[in-house]
Amino acid sequence: MKKINKVVIPIAGLGTRMLPATKAVPKEMLPLAGRPIIHYIVNEVIKSGFSEIILVSSEDKTLIERYFEPSPMLESTLKKTQKRSLLKEIKEISEFKIKIRKVNQKDAKGLGHAILCAESLISDEPFAVILPDMVIDSNYKQTNLALMKKHFEKSGLSSILFGKVKKTDVQNYGIAKIKKKLTKNDFFTLGDLIEKPIPKNAPSNLFAAGRYIFNNEILSYLKNEKPDSKGEIQLTGAVSNFLKDSKIINGLHLKGKVHDCGNRLGYLIANLAFSFKDKEIKKEVLKYLKK
Ligand code: G1P
């Protein structure tokens, strides 16, 4: 079966829900317990076994690429001042074993449009999509994305990762309609994907948690998508039409937790959650919270 190597990461969004912090700093560069969000995302991509990232960015967002480039001045200063562990960490970032390429999305015309901007770099291959404001916190050895990748390489089937939300929050996400539960593993057959339904119309409380694996055919569905009322091309519409043509996409139940870092509360909670994983500050954070 075909190997899947490429991951598309759309980062051109304006981050309006996180303004004014995101006026000058891209939301993917905001720190979670000391490391920018994009650091966790790139780590997840590497851990999941992919070899290439396609950043769909905008011209003025250069900080993200710079973060992954070597910084000789900083490295030599850290060497001189004997800050060995910091030096090691800084070097590791620029030595991440992954190819990163970039395309620009000139207008913010939605997630579907962002993926189409990457078409020439995706070429005729299958690909993954990661929405970087959804940060996954999991202690499992295998990432959710690695499971989805294996599933594709074994069966040729596309898949989407789903977490659980409160019924009142379904209107913020793409919500799954389950067609059939697959008993052997954590996958199910997706019947439909409904974008931001009102609670009483939601077919479940399972929301698309920002991890997708697609065969290349989804691109032609995206090209046929009409812009929505905001002028945006949505991925959800293309997924829905793909399913209507009796093609299969499976859903995977998320293992671990997903933090929506695209809003202030989710970002704050993610910061706390990742602080508890940081040996250096964990105890003090807990002490402060108990007070
Ligand atoms: C997008 C998708 C939605 C998904 C969500 C996850 O929505 O359209 O289906 O559940 O990301 O973050 P957005 O957050 O861009 O409105």
XYZ file of C-alpha atoms and ligand atoms in Angstrom:
307
model
C 0.000 0.000 0.000
C 1.069 3.570 -0.659
C 3.299 5.219 1.986
C 2.207 8.566 3.335
C 4.980 11.101 3.989
C 3.591 14.623 3.813
C 1.783 16.720 6.398
C 0.046 19.982 5.534
C -0.044 22.499 8.397
C -2.143 25.610 7.735
C -0.784 28.575 9.684
C -1.964 31.559 7.671
C -4.987 32.288 9.925
C -5.252 35.673 11.618
C -5.687 34.244 15.121
C -8.544 36.651 15.798
C -9.732 34.786 18.900
C -6.332 35.394 20.493
C -5.983 39.092 19.683
C -4.260 41.334 20.683
C -1.507 38.775 21.519
C -1.557 37.576 17.899
C -1.354 41.089 16.413
C 2.411 40.720 15.994
C 3.112 37.101 17.036
C 1.589 34.172 15.123
C -0.561 32.066 17.461
C 1.599 29.019 16.674
C 4.531 30.827 18.312
C 2.734 31.455 21.618
C 4.434 29.420 24.339
C 3.041 26.403 26.139
C 5.112 25.876 29.270
C 8.114 27.512 27.619
C 7.968 26.020 24.118
C 6.024 27.493 21.215
C 2.918 25.573 20.162
C 4.498 24.739 16.780
C 7.339 22.928 18.609
C 4.843 20.384 20.015
C 3.208 20.014 16.604
C 6.476 19.365 14.747
C 7.459 16.870 17.468
C 4.177 15.049 16.922
C 4.777 14.935 13.155
C 8.259 13.441 13.650
C 7.022 10.951 16.273
C 4.288 9.863 13.869
C 6.830 8.921 11.193
C 6.315 11.585 8.508
C 9.232 13.022 6.527
C 7.932 16.306 5.153
C 5.942 19.285 6.403
C 4.208 21.736 4.085
C 3.494 24.973 5.949
C 0.679 26.952 4.370
C 1.644 30.354 5.601
C 1.494 34.031 4.747
C 4.332 36.280 3.617
C 4.697 38.110 6.916
C 4.835 34.964 9.057
C 8.546 34.263 9.010
C 9.078 33.681 12.743
C 7.964 30.066 12.500
C 10.562 29.093 9.877
C 13.195 31.057 11.789
C 12.450 29.034 14.915
C 13.581 25.870 13.127
C 16.721 27.396 11.608
C 20.155 27.195 13.320
C 21.120 30.230 15.430
C 24.960 30.323 15.476
C 25.215 33.526 17.597
C 22.960 32.172 20.322
C 24.698 28.788 20.224
C 28.177 30.274 20.599
C 27.019 32.467 23.523
C 25.497 29.470 25.288
C 28.726 27.531 24.670
C 30.834 30.313 26.170
C 28.610 30.636 29.227
C 28.567 26.860 29.761
C 24.786 26.628 29.505
C 25.052 23.055 28.231
C 21.502 21.767 28.618
C 20.052 24.889 27.009
C 22.569 24.634 24.176
C 21.586 21.009 23.607
C 17.911 21.925 23.437
C 18.484 24.857 21.080
C 20.620 22.723 18.770
C 18.056 19.933 18.746
C 15.395 22.287 17.402
C 17.361 23.148 14.265
C 18.405 19.511 13.876
C 14.834 18.196 13.799
C 14.886 15.437 11.210
C 12.171 16.710 8.938
C 12.003 18.606 5.682
C 9.961 21.818 6.002
C 8.647 23.565 2.900
C 6.411 26.595 2.706
C 3.701 27.942 0.414
C 1.834 31.181 0.890
C -1.925 31.521 1.164
C -2.547 35.012 -0.126
C -6.123 35.391 1.129
C -7.570 33.863 4.281
C -10.271 31.905 2.449
C -10.706 28.996 4.836
C -9.187 25.636 5.655
C -10.196 23.996 2.357
C -8.549 26.826 0.418
C -5.378 26.509 2.534
C -5.072 22.826 1.632
C -5.576 23.628 -2.061
C -2.705 26.148 -1.831
C -0.424 23.202 -0.999
C -1.572 21.168 -4.010
C 1.604 21.525 -6.088
C 3.743 20.337 -3.165
C 1.367 17.516 -2.234
C 1.536 16.407 -5.878
C -0.335 13.119 -6.446
C 0.394 11.712 -2.987
C -1.819 11.014 0.006
C -1.291 13.481 2.847
C -2.095 14.383 6.432
C -3.451 17.690 7.739
C -2.771 19.028 11.219
C -4.531 22.071 12.635
C -1.849 23.496 14.893
C -4.092 25.187 17.419
C -5.302 21.735 18.522
C -2.512 20.444 20.740
C -2.690 16.832 21.871
C -1.542 15.804 25.321
C -1.124 12.057 25.476
C 1.000 9.574 27.375
C 0.490 6.809 24.843
C 3.598 5.521 23.077
C 1.995 5.810 19.640
C 0.531 9.122 18.589
C -3.023 9.224 17.259
C -1.606 10.379 13.934
C 0.764 7.394 13.786
C -2.245 5.086 14.234
C -4.072 6.876 11.419
C -0.974 6.677 9.195
C -0.659 2.923 9.780
C -4.364 2.483 9.137
C -3.981 4.239 5.785
C -0.859 2.346 4.777
C -2.605 -0.964 5.552
C -6.067 -0.284 4.151
C -5.768 2.776 1.870
C -8.541 4.400 3.927
C -8.684 8.060 4.913
C -9.420 8.938 8.514
C -10.236 11.821 10.850
C -9.501 12.067 14.571
C -12.434 12.774 16.896
C -12.495 13.915 20.523
C -15.510 14.392 22.797
C -17.074 17.768 23.616
C -19.918 18.962 25.791
C -23.181 19.175 23.828
C -23.181 22.962 24.255
C -19.790 23.217 22.512
C -20.674 21.279 19.355
C -21.316 24.579 17.559
C -17.580 25.338 17.537
C -16.469 22.240 15.620
C -17.040 19.747 12.818
C -19.231 16.997 14.322
C -19.293 13.317 13.328
C -22.276 11.258 12.376
C -21.273 7.654 12.996
C -22.279 5.135 10.354
C -20.910 1.973 11.901
C -18.809 1.146 14.919
C -15.846 -1.056 14.119
C -15.441 -3.442 17.006
C -11.840 -4.536 16.527
C -10.133 -1.206 17.117
C -10.925 2.400 17.947
C -12.016 3.268 14.418
C -15.585 3.777 13.181
C -17.035 4.419 9.732
C -17.985 8.035 9.301
C -21.496 8.675 7.967
C -21.205 12.445 7.658
C -19.379 15.474 9.024
C -21.482 18.492 9.992
C -19.761 21.838 10.482
C -20.708 23.708 13.666
C -24.289 22.437 14.144
C -26.558 23.895 16.835
C -26.727 21.441 19.775
C -30.186 20.103 18.968
C -29.117 19.173 15.412
C -25.782 17.622 16.365
C -25.595 13.937 15.375
C -23.113 13.186 18.205
C -20.720 14.879 20.608
C -17.670 13.754 18.619
C -15.714 16.669 17.177
C -12.994 16.784 14.526
C -9.869 17.366 16.596
C -7.551 18.707 13.888
C -5.875 15.533 12.582
C -6.804 14.190 9.134
C -5.383 11.670 6.662
C -6.616 11.815 3.100
C -6.017 10.053 -0.142
C -5.274 12.479 -2.952
C -8.840 12.323 -4.304
C -10.064 14.777 -1.649
C -8.342 17.578 -3.604
C -10.799 17.273 -6.476
C -13.680 17.484 -3.975
C -12.131 20.615 -2.471
C -11.887 22.176 -5.928
C -15.625 21.625 -6.398
C -16.522 23.220 -3.059
C -18.446 26.479 -3.276
C -17.420 29.244 -0.839
C -19.674 29.480 2.246
C -21.483 32.620 3.479
C -18.153 34.040 4.719
C -16.507 33.389 1.348
C -14.483 30.472 2.780
C -13.910 27.058 1.269
C -14.508 24.498 4.009
C -12.867 21.113 4.304
C -16.000 19.768 5.987
C -18.095 20.265 2.837
C -15.584 18.338 0.726
C -15.516 15.504 3.295
C -19.297 15.380 3.326
C -19.523 15.196 -0.484
C -16.770 12.558 -0.589
C -18.877 10.416 1.787
C -22.033 11.044 -0.260
C -20.271 9.393 -3.216
C -20.120 6.187 -1.130
C -16.419 6.600 -0.462
C -15.071 5.641 2.932
C -13.532 7.786 5.644
C -13.036 6.287 9.078
C -13.098 8.129 12.381
C -10.622 7.417 15.160
C -11.477 8.010 18.814
C -8.791 10.246 20.296
C -6.437 8.738 22.867
C -5.379 11.360 25.390
C -6.618 14.942 25.582
C -6.790 17.693 23.019
C -6.426 21.357 23.979
C -7.968 24.000 21.747
C -5.242 26.648 21.981
C -7.097 28.898 19.534
C -9.048 30.525 22.370
C -7.868 32.092 25.621
C -9.420 29.593 28.040
C -8.227 26.530 26.094
C -4.758 28.051 25.809
C -4.597 28.788 29.548
C -5.697 25.233 30.442
C -3.133 23.787 27.992
C -0.426 25.862 29.660
C -1.359 24.417 33.043
C -1.538 20.866 31.691
C 1.914 21.119 30.082
C 3.352 22.838 33.178
C 2.406 19.745 35.188
C 4.597 17.730 32.816
C 7.576 20.000 33.387
C 9.671 18.579 36.239
C 11.314 21.935 36.945
C 8.134 23.896 37.692
C 5.457 21.249 38.308
C 5.614 21.302 42.138
C 5.484 25.090 42.419
C 2.564 25.369 39.989
C 0.591 22.821 42.020
C 1.445 24.579 45.261
C 0.260 27.894 43.859
C -2.997 26.403 42.578
C -3.745 24.752 45.926
C -3.373 28.120 47.640
C -11.950 23.881 11.887
C -12.777 22.811 11.196
C -13.641 22.051 12.219
C -12.743 21.458 13.302
C -11.935 22.578 13.940
C -10.948 22.014 14.940
O -12.792 24.888 12.368
O -13.563 23.419 10.204
O -14.357 21.029 11.569
O -13.507 20.771 14.272
O -11.201 23.325 12.962
O -10.226 23.054 15.509
P -12.220 26.369 12.772
O -11.573 26.196 14.123
O -11.237 26.750 11.720
O -13.406 27.248 12.820
